[in-house]
Coordinates of C-alpha atoms in Angstrom, one line a residue:
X237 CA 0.0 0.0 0.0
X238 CA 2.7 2.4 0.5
X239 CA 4.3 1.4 -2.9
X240 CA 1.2 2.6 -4.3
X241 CA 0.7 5.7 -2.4
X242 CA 4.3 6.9 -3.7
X243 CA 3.5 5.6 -7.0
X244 CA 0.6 7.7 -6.8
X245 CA 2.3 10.9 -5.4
X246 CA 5.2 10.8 -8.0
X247 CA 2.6 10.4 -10.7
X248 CA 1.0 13.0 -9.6
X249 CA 4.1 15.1 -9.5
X250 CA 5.6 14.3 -12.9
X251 CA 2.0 15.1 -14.5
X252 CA 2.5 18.8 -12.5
X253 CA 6.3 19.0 -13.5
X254 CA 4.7 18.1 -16.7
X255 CA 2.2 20.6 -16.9
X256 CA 4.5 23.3 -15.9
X257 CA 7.1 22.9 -18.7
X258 CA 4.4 23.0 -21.1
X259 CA 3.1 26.5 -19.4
X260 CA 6.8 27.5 -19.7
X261 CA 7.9 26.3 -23.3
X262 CA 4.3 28.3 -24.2
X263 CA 5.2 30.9 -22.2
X264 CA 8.8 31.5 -23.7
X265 CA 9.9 35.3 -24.0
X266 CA 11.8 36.0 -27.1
X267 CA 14.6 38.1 -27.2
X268 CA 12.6 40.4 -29.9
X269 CA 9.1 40.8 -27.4
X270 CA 12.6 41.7 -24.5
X271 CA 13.9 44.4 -26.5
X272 CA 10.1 45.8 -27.3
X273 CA 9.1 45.6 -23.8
X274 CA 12.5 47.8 -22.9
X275 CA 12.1 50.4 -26.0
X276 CA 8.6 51.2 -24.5
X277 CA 10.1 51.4 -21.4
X278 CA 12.7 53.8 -22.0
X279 CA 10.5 55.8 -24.3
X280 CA 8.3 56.6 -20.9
X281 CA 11.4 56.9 -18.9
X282 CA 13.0 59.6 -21.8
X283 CA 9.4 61.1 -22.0
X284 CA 9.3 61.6 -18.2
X285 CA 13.2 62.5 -18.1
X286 CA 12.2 65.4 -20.4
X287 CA 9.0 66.7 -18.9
X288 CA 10.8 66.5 -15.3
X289 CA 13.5 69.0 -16.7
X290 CA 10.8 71.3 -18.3
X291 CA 9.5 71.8 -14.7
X292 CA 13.0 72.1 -12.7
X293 CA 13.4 75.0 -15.7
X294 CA 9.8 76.1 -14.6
X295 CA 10.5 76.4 -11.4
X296 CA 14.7 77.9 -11.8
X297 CA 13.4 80.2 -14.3
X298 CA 10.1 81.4 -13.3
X299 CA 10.5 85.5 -13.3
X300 CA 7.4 85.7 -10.5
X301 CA 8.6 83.2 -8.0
X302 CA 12.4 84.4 -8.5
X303 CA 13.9 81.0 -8.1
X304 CA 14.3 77.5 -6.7
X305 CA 15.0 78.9 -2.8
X306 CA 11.9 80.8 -3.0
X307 CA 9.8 78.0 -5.0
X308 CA 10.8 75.9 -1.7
X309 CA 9.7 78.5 0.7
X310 CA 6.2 78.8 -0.5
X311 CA 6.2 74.9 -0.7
X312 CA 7.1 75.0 2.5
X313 CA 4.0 77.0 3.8
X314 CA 1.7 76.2 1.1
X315 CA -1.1 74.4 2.9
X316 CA -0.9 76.8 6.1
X317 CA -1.9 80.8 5.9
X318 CA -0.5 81.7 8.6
X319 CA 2.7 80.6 7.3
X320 CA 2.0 82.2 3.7
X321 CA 1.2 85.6 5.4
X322 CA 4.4 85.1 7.9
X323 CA 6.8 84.7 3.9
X324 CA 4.8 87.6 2.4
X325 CA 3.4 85.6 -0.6
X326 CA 2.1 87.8 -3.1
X327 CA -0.9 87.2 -5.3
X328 CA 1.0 86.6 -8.5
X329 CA 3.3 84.1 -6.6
X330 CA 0.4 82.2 -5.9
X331 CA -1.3 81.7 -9.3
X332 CA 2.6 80.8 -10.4
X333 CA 3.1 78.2 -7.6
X334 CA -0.6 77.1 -8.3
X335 CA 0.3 76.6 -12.0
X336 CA 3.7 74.7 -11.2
X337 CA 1.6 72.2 -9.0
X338 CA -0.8 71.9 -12.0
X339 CA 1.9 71.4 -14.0
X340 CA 3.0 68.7 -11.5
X341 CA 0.0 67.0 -11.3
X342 CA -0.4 66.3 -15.0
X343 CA 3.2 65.0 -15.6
X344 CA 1.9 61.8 -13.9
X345 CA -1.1 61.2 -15.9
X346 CA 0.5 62.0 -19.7
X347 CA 3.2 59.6 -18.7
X348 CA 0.6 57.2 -17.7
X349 CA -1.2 57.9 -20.9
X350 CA 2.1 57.8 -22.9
X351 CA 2.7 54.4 -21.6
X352 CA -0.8 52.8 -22.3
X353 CA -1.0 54.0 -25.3
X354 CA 2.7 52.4 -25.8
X355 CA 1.5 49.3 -24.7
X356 CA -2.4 49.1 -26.9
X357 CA -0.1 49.8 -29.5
X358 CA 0.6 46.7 -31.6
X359 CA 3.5 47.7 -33.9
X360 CA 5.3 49.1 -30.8
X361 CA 4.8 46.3 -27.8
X362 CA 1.0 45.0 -27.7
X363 CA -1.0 44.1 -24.6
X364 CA -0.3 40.5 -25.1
X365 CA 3.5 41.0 -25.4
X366 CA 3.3 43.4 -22.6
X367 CA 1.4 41.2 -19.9
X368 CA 3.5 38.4 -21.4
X369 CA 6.5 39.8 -20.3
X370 CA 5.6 41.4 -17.5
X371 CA 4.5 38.4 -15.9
X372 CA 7.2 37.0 -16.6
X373 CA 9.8 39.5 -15.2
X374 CA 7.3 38.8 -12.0
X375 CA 8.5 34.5 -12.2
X376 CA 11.8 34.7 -13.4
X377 CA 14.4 36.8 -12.3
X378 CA 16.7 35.9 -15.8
X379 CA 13.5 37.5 -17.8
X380 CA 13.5 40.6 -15.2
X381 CA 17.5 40.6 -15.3
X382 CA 17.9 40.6 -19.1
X383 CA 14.7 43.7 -19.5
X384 CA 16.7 45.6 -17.1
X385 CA 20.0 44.8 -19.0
X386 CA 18.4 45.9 -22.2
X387 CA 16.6 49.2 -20.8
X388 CA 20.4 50.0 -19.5
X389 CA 21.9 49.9 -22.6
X390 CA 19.1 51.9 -24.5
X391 CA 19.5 54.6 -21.5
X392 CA 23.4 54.2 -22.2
X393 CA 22.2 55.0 -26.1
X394 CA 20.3 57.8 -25.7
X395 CA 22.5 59.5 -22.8
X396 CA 25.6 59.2 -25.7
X397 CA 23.5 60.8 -28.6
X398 CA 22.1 62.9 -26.4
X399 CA 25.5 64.4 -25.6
X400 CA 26.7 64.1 -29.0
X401 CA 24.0 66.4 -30.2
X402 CA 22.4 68.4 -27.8
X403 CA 18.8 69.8 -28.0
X404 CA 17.9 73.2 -29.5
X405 CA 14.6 73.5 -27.9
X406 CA 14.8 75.2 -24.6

C-alpha cells in the first residue's frame, strides 16, 4: 500500500512537472518581445526624463517666483496661511506656484497615458506582449535581469547621442 501511495504521489508530480514545462515552453519570451518591452520602457522613462526637466526650468526660471529657494519657501508653507502671510506671498506668486503644482499633477497622468497607449499599441509592444512579459519578469528573475539589461543599454544609447548632439529646444 505504501508502494502505491508513492506511486501515486510521484505520478502526480511528474504530470505537475509536466504541466508546468508545457506553461513554460508556451510561455517563452523571445529576445525580440525583451527588447520591445524595454524600448517602450525607456521611451516613458526619456518622456518623463524630459518633462521633469521642463519643470526644474519652470520652477529655476520662473521671473514671478524668483527661483528654486523661494519656490521651496512657499512649498514650505503652502497648505498653512498663517505661514504664507508670515513669507509675504504675493498674489501673482500664488497663481505661479498654483500653475507649477498643475503642471506637476499632470506629468503623472500624460506619462501614464504615454505608456498605455505604448502598450495598446501593436506595432510598438502589444497588450499581449506586454502582460506576457511582465509576468514574466514577475517569475523569473533571468527575464527581469535581461529587461533591465536591455533598458540600461538603451539609456546608455540615448545619454551618448544625447551628448553628442544636444537639444535646441529650450
Amino acid at each position: 500500500m505504501k508502494k502505491l501511495l508513492g506511486l501515486a504521489f510521484l505520478f502526480v508530480g511528474l504530470i505537475g512537472f509536466n504541466a508546468q514545462a508545457q506553461d513554460e515552453a508556451a510561455e517563452e519570451i523571445t529576445d525580440e518581445e525583451i527588447a520591445k518591452f524595454a524600448a517602450m520602457e525607456d521611451s516613458v522613462m526619456a518622456f518623463y526624463e524630459q518633462k521633469n526637466a521642463e519643470l526644474v526650468s519652470m520652477i529655476k526660471d520662473n521671473e514671478v517666483i524668483d527661483g528654486a529657494a523661494r519656490y521651496n519657501e512657499i512649498k514650505g508653507a503652502w497648505d498653512d496661511e498663517a505661514k504664507l502671510t508670515e513669507i509675504e506671498i504675493t498674489d501673482e506668486e500664488k497663481v505661479a506656484y498654483e500653475a507649477i503644482l498643475e503642471f506637476m499633477g499632470s506629468l503623472s497622468t500624460e506619462v501614464r497615458e504615454m505608456k498605455i497607449g505604448l502598450i495598446k499599441n501593436d506595432d510598438v509592444l502589444g497588450i499581449s506582449t506586454f502582460n506576457k512579459v511582465n509576468k514574466a519578469m514577475k517569475a523569473n528573475p533571468e527575464i527581469k535581469e535581461k529587461v533591465d539589461s536591455e533598458i540600461a543599454q538603451l539609456k546608455e544609447k540615448r545619454s551618448t547621442e544625447e551628448e553628442e548632439s544636444p537639444s535646441d529646444a529650450g
